[in-house]
PDB file of N, CA and C in Angstrom:
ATOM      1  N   UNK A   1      25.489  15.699  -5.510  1.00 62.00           N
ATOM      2  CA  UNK A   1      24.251  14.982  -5.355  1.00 62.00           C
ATOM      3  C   UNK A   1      24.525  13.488  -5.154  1.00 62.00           C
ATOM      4  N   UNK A   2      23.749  12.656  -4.327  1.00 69.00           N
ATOM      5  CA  UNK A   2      23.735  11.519  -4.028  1.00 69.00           C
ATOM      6  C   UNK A   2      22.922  10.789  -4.739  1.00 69.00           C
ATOM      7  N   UNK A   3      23.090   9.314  -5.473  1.00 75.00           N
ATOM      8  CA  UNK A   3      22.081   8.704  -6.096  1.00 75.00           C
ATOM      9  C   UNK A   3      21.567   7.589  -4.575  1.00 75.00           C
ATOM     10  N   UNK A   4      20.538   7.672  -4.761  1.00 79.00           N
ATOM     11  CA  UNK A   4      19.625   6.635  -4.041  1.00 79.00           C
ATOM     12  C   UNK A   4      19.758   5.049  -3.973  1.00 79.00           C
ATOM     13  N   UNK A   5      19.962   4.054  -3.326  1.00 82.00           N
ATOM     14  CA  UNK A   5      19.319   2.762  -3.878  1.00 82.00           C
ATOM     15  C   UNK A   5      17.757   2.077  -3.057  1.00 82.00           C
ATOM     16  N   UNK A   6      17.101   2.139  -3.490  1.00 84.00           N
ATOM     17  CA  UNK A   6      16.199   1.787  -2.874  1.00 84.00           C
ATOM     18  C   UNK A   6      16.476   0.306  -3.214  1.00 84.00           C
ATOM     19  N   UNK A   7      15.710  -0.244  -2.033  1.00 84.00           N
ATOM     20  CA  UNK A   7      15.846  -1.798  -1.494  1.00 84.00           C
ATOM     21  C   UNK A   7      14.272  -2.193  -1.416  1.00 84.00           C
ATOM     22  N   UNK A   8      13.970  -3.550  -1.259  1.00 88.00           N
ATOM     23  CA  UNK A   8      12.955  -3.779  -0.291  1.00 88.00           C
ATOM     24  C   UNK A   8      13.103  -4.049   1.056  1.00 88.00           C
ATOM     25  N   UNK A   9      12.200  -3.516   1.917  1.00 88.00           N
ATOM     26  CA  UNK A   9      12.099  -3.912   3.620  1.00 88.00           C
ATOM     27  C   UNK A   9      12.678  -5.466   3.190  1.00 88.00           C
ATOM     28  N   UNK A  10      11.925  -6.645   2.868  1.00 83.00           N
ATOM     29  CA  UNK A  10      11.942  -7.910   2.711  1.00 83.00           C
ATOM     30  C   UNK A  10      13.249  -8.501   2.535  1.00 83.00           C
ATOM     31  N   UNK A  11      14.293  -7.835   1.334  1.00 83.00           N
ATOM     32  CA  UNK A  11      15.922  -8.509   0.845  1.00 83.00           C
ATOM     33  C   UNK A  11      16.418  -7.739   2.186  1.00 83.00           C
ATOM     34  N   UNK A  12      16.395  -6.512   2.949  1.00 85.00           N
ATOM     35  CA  UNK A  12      17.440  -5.862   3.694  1.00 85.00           C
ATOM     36  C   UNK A  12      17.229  -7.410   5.196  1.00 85.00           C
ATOM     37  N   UNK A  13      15.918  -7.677   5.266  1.00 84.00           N
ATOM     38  CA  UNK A  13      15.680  -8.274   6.715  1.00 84.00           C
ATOM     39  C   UNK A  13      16.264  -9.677   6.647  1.00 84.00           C
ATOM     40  N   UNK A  14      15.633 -10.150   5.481  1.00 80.00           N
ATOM     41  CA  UNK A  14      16.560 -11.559   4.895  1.00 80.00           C
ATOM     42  C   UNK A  14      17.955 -11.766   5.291  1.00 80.00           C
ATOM     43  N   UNK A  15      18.816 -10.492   4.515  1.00 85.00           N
ATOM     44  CA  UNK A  15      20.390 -10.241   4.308  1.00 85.00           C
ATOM     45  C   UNK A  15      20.507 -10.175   5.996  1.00 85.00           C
ATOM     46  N   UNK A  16      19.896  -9.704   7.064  1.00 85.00           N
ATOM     47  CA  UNK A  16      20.450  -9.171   8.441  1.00 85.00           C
ATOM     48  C   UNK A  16      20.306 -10.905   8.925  1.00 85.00           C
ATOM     49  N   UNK A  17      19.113 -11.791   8.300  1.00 77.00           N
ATOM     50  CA  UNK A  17      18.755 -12.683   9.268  1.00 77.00           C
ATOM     51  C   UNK A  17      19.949 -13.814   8.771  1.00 77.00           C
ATOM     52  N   UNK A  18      20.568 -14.044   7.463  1.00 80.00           N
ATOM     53  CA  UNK A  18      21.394 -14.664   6.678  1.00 80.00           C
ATOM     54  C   UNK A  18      22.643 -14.626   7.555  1.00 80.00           C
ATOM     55  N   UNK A  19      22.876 -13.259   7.943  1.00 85.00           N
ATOM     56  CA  UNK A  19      23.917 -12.645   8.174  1.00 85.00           C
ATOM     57  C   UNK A  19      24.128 -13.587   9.598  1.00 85.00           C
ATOM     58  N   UNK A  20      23.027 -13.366  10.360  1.00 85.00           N
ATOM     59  CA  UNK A  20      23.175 -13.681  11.785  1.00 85.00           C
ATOM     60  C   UNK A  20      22.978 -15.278  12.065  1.00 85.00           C
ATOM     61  N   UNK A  21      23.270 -15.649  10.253  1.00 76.00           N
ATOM     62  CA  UNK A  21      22.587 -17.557  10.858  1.00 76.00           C
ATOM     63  C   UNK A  21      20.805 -18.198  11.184  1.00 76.00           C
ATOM     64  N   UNK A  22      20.320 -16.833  10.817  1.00 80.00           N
ATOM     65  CA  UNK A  22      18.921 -17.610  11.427  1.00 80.00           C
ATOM     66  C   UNK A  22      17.949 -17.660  10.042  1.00 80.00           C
ATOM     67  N   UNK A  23      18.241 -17.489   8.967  1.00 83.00           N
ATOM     68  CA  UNK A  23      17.516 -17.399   7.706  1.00 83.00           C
ATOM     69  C   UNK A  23      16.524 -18.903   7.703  1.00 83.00           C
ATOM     70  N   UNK A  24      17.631 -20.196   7.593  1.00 87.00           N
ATOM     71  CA  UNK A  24      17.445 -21.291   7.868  1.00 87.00           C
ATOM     72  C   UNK A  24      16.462 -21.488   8.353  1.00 87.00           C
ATOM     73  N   UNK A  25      16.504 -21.517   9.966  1.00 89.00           N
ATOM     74  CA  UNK A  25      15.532 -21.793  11.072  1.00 89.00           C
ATOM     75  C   UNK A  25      14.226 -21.174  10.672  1.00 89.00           C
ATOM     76  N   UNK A  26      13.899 -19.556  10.100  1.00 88.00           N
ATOM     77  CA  UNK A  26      13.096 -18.730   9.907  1.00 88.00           C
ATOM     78  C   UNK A  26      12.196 -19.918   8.955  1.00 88.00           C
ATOM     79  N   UNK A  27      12.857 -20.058   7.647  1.00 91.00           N
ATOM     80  CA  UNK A  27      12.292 -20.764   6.580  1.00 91.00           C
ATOM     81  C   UNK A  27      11.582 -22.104   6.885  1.00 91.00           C
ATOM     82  N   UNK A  28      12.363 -22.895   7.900  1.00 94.00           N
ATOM     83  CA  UNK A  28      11.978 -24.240   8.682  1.00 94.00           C
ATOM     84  C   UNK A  28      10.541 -24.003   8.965  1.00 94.00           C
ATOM     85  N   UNK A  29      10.821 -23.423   9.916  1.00 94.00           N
ATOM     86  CA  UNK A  29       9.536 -22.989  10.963  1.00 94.00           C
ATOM     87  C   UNK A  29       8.350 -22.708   9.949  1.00 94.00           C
ATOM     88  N   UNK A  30       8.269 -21.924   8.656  1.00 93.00           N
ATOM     89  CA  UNK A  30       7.379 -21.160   7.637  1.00 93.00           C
ATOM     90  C   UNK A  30       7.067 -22.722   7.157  1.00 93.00           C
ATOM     91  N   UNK A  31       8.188 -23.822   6.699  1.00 95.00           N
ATOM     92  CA  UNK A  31       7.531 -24.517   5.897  1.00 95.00           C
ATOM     93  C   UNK A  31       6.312 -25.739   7.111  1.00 95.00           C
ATOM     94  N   UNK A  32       7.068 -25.897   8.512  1.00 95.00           N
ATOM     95  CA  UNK A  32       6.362 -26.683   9.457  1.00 95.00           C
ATOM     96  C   UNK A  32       4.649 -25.806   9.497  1.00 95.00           C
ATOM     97  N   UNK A  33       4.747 -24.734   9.601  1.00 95.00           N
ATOM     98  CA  UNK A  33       3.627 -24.230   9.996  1.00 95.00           C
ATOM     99  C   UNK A  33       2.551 -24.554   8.333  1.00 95.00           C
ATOM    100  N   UNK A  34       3.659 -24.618   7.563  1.00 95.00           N
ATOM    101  CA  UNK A  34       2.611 -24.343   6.083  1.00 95.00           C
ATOM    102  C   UNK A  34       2.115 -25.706   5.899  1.00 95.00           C
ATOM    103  N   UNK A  35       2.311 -26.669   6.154  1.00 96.00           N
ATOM    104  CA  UNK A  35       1.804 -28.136   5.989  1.00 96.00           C
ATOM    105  C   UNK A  35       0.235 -28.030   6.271  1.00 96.00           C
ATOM    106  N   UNK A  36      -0.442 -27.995   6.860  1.00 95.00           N
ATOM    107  CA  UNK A  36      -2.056 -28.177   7.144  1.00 95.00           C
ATOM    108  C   UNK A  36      -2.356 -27.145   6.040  1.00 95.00           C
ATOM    109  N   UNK A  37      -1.228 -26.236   5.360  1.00 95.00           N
ATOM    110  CA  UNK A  37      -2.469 -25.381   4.166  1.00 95.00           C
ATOM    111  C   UNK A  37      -1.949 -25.861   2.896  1.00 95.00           C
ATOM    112  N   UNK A  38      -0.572 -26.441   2.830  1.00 95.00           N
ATOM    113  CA  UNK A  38      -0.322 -27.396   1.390  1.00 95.00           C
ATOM    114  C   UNK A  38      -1.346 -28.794   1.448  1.00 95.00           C
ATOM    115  N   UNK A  39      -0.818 -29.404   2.469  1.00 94.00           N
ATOM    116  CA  UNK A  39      -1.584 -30.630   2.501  1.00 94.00           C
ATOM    117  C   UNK A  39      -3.136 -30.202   2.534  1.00 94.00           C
ATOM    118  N   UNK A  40      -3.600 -29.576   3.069  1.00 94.00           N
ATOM    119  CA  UNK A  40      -5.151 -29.476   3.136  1.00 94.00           C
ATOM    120  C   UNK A  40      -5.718 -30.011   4.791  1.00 94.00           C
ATOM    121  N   UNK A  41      -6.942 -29.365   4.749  1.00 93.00           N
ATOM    122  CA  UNK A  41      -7.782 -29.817   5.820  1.00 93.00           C
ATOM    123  C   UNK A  41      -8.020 -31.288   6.227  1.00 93.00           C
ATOM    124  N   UNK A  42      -8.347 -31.758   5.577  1.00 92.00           N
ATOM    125  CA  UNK A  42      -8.105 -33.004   5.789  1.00 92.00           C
ATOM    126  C   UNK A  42      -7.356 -34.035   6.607  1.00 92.00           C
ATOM    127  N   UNK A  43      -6.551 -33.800   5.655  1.00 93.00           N
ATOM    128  CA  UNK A  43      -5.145 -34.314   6.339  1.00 93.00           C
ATOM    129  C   UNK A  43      -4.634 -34.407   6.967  1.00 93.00           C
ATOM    130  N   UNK A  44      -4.591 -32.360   7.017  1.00 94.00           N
ATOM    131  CA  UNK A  44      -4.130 -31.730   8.526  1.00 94.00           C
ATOM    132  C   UNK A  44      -4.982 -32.414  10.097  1.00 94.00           C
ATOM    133  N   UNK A  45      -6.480 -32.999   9.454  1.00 95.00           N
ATOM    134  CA  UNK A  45      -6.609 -33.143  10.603  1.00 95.00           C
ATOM    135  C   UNK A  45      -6.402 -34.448  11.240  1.00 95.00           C
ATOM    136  N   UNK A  46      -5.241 -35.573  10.694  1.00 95.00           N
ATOM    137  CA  UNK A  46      -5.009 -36.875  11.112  1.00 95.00           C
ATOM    138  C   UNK A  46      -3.449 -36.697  11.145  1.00 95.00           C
ATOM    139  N   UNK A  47      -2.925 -35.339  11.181  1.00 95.00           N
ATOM    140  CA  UNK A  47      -1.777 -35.217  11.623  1.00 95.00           C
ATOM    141  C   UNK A  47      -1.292 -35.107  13.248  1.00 95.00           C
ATOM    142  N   UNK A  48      -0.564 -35.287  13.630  1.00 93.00           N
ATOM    143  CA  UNK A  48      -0.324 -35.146  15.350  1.00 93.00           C
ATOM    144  C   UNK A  48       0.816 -34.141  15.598  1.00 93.00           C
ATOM    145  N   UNK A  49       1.773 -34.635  14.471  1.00 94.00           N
ATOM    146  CA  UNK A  49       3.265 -34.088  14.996  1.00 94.00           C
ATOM    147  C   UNK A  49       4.394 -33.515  13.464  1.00 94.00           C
ATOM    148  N   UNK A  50       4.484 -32.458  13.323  1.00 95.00           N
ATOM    149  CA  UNK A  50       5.351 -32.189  12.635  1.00 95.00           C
ATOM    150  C   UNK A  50       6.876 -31.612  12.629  1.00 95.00           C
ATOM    151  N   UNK A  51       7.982 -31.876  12.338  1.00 95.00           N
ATOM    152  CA  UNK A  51       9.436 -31.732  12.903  1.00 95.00           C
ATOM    153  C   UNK A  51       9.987 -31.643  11.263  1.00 95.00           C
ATOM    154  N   UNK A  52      11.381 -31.098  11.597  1.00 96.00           N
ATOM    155  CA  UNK A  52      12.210 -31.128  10.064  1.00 96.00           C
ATOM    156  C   UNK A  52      13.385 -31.677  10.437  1.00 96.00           C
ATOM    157  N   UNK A  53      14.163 -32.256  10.119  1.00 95.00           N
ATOM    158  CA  UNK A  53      15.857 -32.948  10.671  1.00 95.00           C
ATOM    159  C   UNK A  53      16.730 -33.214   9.649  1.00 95.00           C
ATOM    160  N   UNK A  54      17.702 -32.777   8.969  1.00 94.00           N
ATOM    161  CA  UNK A  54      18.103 -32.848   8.117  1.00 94.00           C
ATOM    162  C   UNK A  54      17.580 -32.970   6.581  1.00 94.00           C
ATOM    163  N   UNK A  55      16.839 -31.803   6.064  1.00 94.00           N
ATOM    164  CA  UNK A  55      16.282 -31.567   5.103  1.00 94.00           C
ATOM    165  C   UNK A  55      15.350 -32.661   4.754  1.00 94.00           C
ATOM    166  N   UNK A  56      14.869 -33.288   5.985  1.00 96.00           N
ATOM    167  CA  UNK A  56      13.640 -34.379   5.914  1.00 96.00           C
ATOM    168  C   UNK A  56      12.475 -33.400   6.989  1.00 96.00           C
ATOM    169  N   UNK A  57      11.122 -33.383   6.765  1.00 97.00           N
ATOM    170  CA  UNK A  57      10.090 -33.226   6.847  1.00 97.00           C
ATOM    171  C   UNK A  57       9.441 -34.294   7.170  1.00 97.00           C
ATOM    172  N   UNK A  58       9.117 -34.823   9.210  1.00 97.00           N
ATOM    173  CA  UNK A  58       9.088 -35.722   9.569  1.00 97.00           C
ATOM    174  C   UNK A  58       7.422 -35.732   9.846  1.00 97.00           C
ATOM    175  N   UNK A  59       6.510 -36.428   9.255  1.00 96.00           N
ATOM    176  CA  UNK A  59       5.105 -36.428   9.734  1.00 96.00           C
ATOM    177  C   UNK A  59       4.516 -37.886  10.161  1.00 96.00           C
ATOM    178  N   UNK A  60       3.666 -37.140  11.883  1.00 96.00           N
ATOM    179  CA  UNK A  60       3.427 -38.634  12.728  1.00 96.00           C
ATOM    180  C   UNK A  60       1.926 -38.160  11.735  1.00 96.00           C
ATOM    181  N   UNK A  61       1.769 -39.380  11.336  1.00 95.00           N
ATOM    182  CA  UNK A  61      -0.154 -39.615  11.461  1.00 95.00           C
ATOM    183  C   UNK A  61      -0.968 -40.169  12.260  1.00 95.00           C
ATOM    184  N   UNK A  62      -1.902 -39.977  12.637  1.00 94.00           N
ATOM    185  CA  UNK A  62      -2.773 -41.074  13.238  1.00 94.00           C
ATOM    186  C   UNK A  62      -3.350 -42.284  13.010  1.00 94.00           C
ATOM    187  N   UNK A  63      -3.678 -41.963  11.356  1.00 91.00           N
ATOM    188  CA  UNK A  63      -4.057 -43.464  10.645  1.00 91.00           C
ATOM    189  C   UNK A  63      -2.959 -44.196   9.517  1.00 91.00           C
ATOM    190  N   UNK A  64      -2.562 -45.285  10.199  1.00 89.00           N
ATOM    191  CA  UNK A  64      -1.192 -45.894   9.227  1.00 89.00           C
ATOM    192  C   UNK A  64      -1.663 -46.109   7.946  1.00 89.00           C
ATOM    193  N   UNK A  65      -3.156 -45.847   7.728  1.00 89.00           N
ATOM    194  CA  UNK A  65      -3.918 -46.021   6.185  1.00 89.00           C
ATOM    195  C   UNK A  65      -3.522 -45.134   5.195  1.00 89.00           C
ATOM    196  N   UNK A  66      -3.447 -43.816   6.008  1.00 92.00           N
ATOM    197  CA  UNK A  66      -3.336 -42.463   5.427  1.00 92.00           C
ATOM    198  C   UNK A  66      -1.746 -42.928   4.909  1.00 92.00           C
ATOM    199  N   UNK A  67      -1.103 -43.341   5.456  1.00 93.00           N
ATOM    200  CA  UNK A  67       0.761 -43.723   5.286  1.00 93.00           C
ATOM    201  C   UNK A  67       0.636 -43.425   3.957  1.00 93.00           C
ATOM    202  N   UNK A  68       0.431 -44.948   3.098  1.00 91.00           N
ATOM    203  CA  UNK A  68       0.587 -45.349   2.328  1.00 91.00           C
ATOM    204  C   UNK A  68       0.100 -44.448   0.994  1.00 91.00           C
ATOM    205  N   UNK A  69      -0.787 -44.188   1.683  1.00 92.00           N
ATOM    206  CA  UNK A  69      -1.513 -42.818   0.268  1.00 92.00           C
ATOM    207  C   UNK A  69      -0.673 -41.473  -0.034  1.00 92.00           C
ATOM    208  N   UNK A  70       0.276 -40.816   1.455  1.00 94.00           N
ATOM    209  CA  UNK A  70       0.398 -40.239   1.326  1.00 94.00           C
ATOM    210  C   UNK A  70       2.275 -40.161   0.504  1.00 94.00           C
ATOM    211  N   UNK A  71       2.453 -41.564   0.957  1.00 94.00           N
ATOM    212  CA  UNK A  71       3.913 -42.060   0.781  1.00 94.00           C
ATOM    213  C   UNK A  71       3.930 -41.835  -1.276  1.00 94.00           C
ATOM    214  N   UNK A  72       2.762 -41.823  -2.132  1.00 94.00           N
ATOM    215  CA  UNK A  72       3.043 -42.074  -2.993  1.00 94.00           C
ATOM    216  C   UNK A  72       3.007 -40.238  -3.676  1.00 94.00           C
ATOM    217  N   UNK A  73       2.397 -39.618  -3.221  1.00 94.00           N
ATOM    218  CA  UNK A  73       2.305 -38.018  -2.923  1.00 94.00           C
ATOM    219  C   UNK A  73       3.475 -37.675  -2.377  1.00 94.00           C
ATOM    220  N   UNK A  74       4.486 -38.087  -2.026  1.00 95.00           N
ATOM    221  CA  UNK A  74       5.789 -37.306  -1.403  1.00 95.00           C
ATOM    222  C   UNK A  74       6.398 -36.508  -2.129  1.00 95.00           C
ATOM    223  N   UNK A  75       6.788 -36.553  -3.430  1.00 96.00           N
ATOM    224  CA  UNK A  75       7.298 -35.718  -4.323  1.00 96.00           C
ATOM    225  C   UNK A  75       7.270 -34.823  -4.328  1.00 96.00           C
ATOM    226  N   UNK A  76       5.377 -34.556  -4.750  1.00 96.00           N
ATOM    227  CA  UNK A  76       4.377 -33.394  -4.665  1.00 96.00           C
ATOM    228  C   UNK A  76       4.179 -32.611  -4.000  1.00 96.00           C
ATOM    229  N   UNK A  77       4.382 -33.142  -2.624  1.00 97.00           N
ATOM    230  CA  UNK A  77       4.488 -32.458  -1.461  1.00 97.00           C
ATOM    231  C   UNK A  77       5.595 -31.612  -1.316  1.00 97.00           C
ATOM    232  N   UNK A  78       6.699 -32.103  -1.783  1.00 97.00           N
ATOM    233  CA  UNK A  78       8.287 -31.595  -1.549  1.00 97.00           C
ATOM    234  C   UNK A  78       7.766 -30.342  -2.245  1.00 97.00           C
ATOM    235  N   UNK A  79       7.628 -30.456  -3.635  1.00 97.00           N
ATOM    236  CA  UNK A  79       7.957 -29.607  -4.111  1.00 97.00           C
ATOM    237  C   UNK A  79       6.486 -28.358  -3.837  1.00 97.00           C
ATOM    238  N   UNK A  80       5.563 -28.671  -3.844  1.00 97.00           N
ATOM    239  CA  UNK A  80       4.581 -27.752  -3.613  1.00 97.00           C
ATOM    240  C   UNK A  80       5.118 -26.742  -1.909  1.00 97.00           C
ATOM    241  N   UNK A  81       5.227 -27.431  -0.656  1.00 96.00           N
ATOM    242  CA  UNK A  81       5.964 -26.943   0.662  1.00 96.00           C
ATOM    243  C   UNK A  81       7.171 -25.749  -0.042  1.00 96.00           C
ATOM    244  N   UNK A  82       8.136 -26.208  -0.284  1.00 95.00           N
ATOM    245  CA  UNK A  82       9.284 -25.810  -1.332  1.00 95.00           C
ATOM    246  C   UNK A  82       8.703 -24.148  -2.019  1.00 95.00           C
ATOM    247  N   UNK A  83       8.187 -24.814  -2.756  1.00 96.00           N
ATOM    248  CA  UNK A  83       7.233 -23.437  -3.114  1.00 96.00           C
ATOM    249  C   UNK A  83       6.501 -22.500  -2.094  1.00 96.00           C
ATOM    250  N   UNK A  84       5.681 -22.579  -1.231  1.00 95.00           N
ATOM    251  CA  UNK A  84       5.185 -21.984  -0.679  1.00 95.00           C
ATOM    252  C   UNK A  84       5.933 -21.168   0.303  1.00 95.00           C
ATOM    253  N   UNK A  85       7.218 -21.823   0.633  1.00 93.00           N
ATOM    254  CA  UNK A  85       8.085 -21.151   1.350  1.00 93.00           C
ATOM    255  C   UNK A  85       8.833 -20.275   0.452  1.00 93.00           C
ATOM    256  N   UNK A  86       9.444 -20.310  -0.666  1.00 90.00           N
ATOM    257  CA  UNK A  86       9.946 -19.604  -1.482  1.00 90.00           C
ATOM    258  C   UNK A  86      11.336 -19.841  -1.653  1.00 90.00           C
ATOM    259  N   UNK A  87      11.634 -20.979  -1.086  1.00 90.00           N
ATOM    260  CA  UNK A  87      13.380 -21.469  -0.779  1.00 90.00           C
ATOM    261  C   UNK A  87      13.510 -23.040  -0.672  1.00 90.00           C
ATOM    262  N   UNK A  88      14.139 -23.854  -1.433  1.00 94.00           N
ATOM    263  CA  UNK A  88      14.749 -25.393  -1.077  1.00 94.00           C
ATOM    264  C   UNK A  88      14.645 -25.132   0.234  1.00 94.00           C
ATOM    265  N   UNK A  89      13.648 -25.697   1.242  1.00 94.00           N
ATOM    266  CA  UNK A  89      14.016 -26.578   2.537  1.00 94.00           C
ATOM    267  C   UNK A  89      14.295 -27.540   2.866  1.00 94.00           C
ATOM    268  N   UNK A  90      13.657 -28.305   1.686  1.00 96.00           N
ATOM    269  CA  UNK A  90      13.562 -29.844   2.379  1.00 96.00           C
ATOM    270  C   UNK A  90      13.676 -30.698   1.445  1.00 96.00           C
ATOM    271  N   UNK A  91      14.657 -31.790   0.888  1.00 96.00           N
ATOM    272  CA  UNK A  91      14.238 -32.485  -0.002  1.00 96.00           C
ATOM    273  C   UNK A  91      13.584 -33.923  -0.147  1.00 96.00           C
ATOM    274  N   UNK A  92      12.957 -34.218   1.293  1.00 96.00           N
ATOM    275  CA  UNK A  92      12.225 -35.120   0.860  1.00 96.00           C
ATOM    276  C   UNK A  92      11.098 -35.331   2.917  1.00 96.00           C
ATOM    277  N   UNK A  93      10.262 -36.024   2.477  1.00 96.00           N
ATOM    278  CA  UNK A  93       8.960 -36.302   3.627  1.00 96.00           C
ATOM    279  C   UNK A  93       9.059 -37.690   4.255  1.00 96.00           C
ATOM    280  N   UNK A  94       9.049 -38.208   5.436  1.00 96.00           N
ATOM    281  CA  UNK A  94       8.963 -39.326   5.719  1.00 96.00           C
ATOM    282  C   UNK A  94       7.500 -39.068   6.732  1.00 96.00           C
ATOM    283  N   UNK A  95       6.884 -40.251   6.370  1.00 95.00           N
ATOM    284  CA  UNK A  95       5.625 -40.302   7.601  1.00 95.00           C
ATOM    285  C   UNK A  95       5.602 -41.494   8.219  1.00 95.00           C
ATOM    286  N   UNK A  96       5.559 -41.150   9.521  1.00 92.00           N
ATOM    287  CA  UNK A  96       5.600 -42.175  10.663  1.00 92.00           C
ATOM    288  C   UNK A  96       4.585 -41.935  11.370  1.00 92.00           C
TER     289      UNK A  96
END
């Protein structure tokens, strides 16, 4: 008789995407897209441009007002994004 291991779909697809180098990129992309639902409506909507480049999380705004408010929220942000993705992406936000 054979014993079983059951897995989840989720760790086997991870382990194939790890495997092949693209885990990274996968997670990137999850945390770029997740910004307008961490940050909120709001926000999202005086954003223009979002990018990641060396574990920085690059955001253009439209209003240089918003900068400063949001510059003191960076932390928060890290770590809430961070969370929502389920993996260290990024350790820190610059807004330009």
């Amino acid at each position: 008789m054979f014993k079983r291991r059951e897995q989840l779909i989720r760790d086997l697809v991870m382990r194939n995407l790890r495997a092949q180098g693209l885990e990274t990129p996968l997670l990137q992309k999850r945390l770029v897209e997740a910004w307008p639902v961490v940050a909120g409506e709001a926000i999202a909507r005086y954003t223009t441009d979002t990018s990641i480049r060396n574990q920085t999380l690059f955001v253009r705004l439209r209003v240089p007002a918003l900068r400063a408010d949001l510059n003191m929220r960076r932390q928060e942000f890290v770590k809430r994004l961070n969370e929502y993705v389920g993996n260290q992406v990024i350790a820190d936000i610059r807004f330009c």
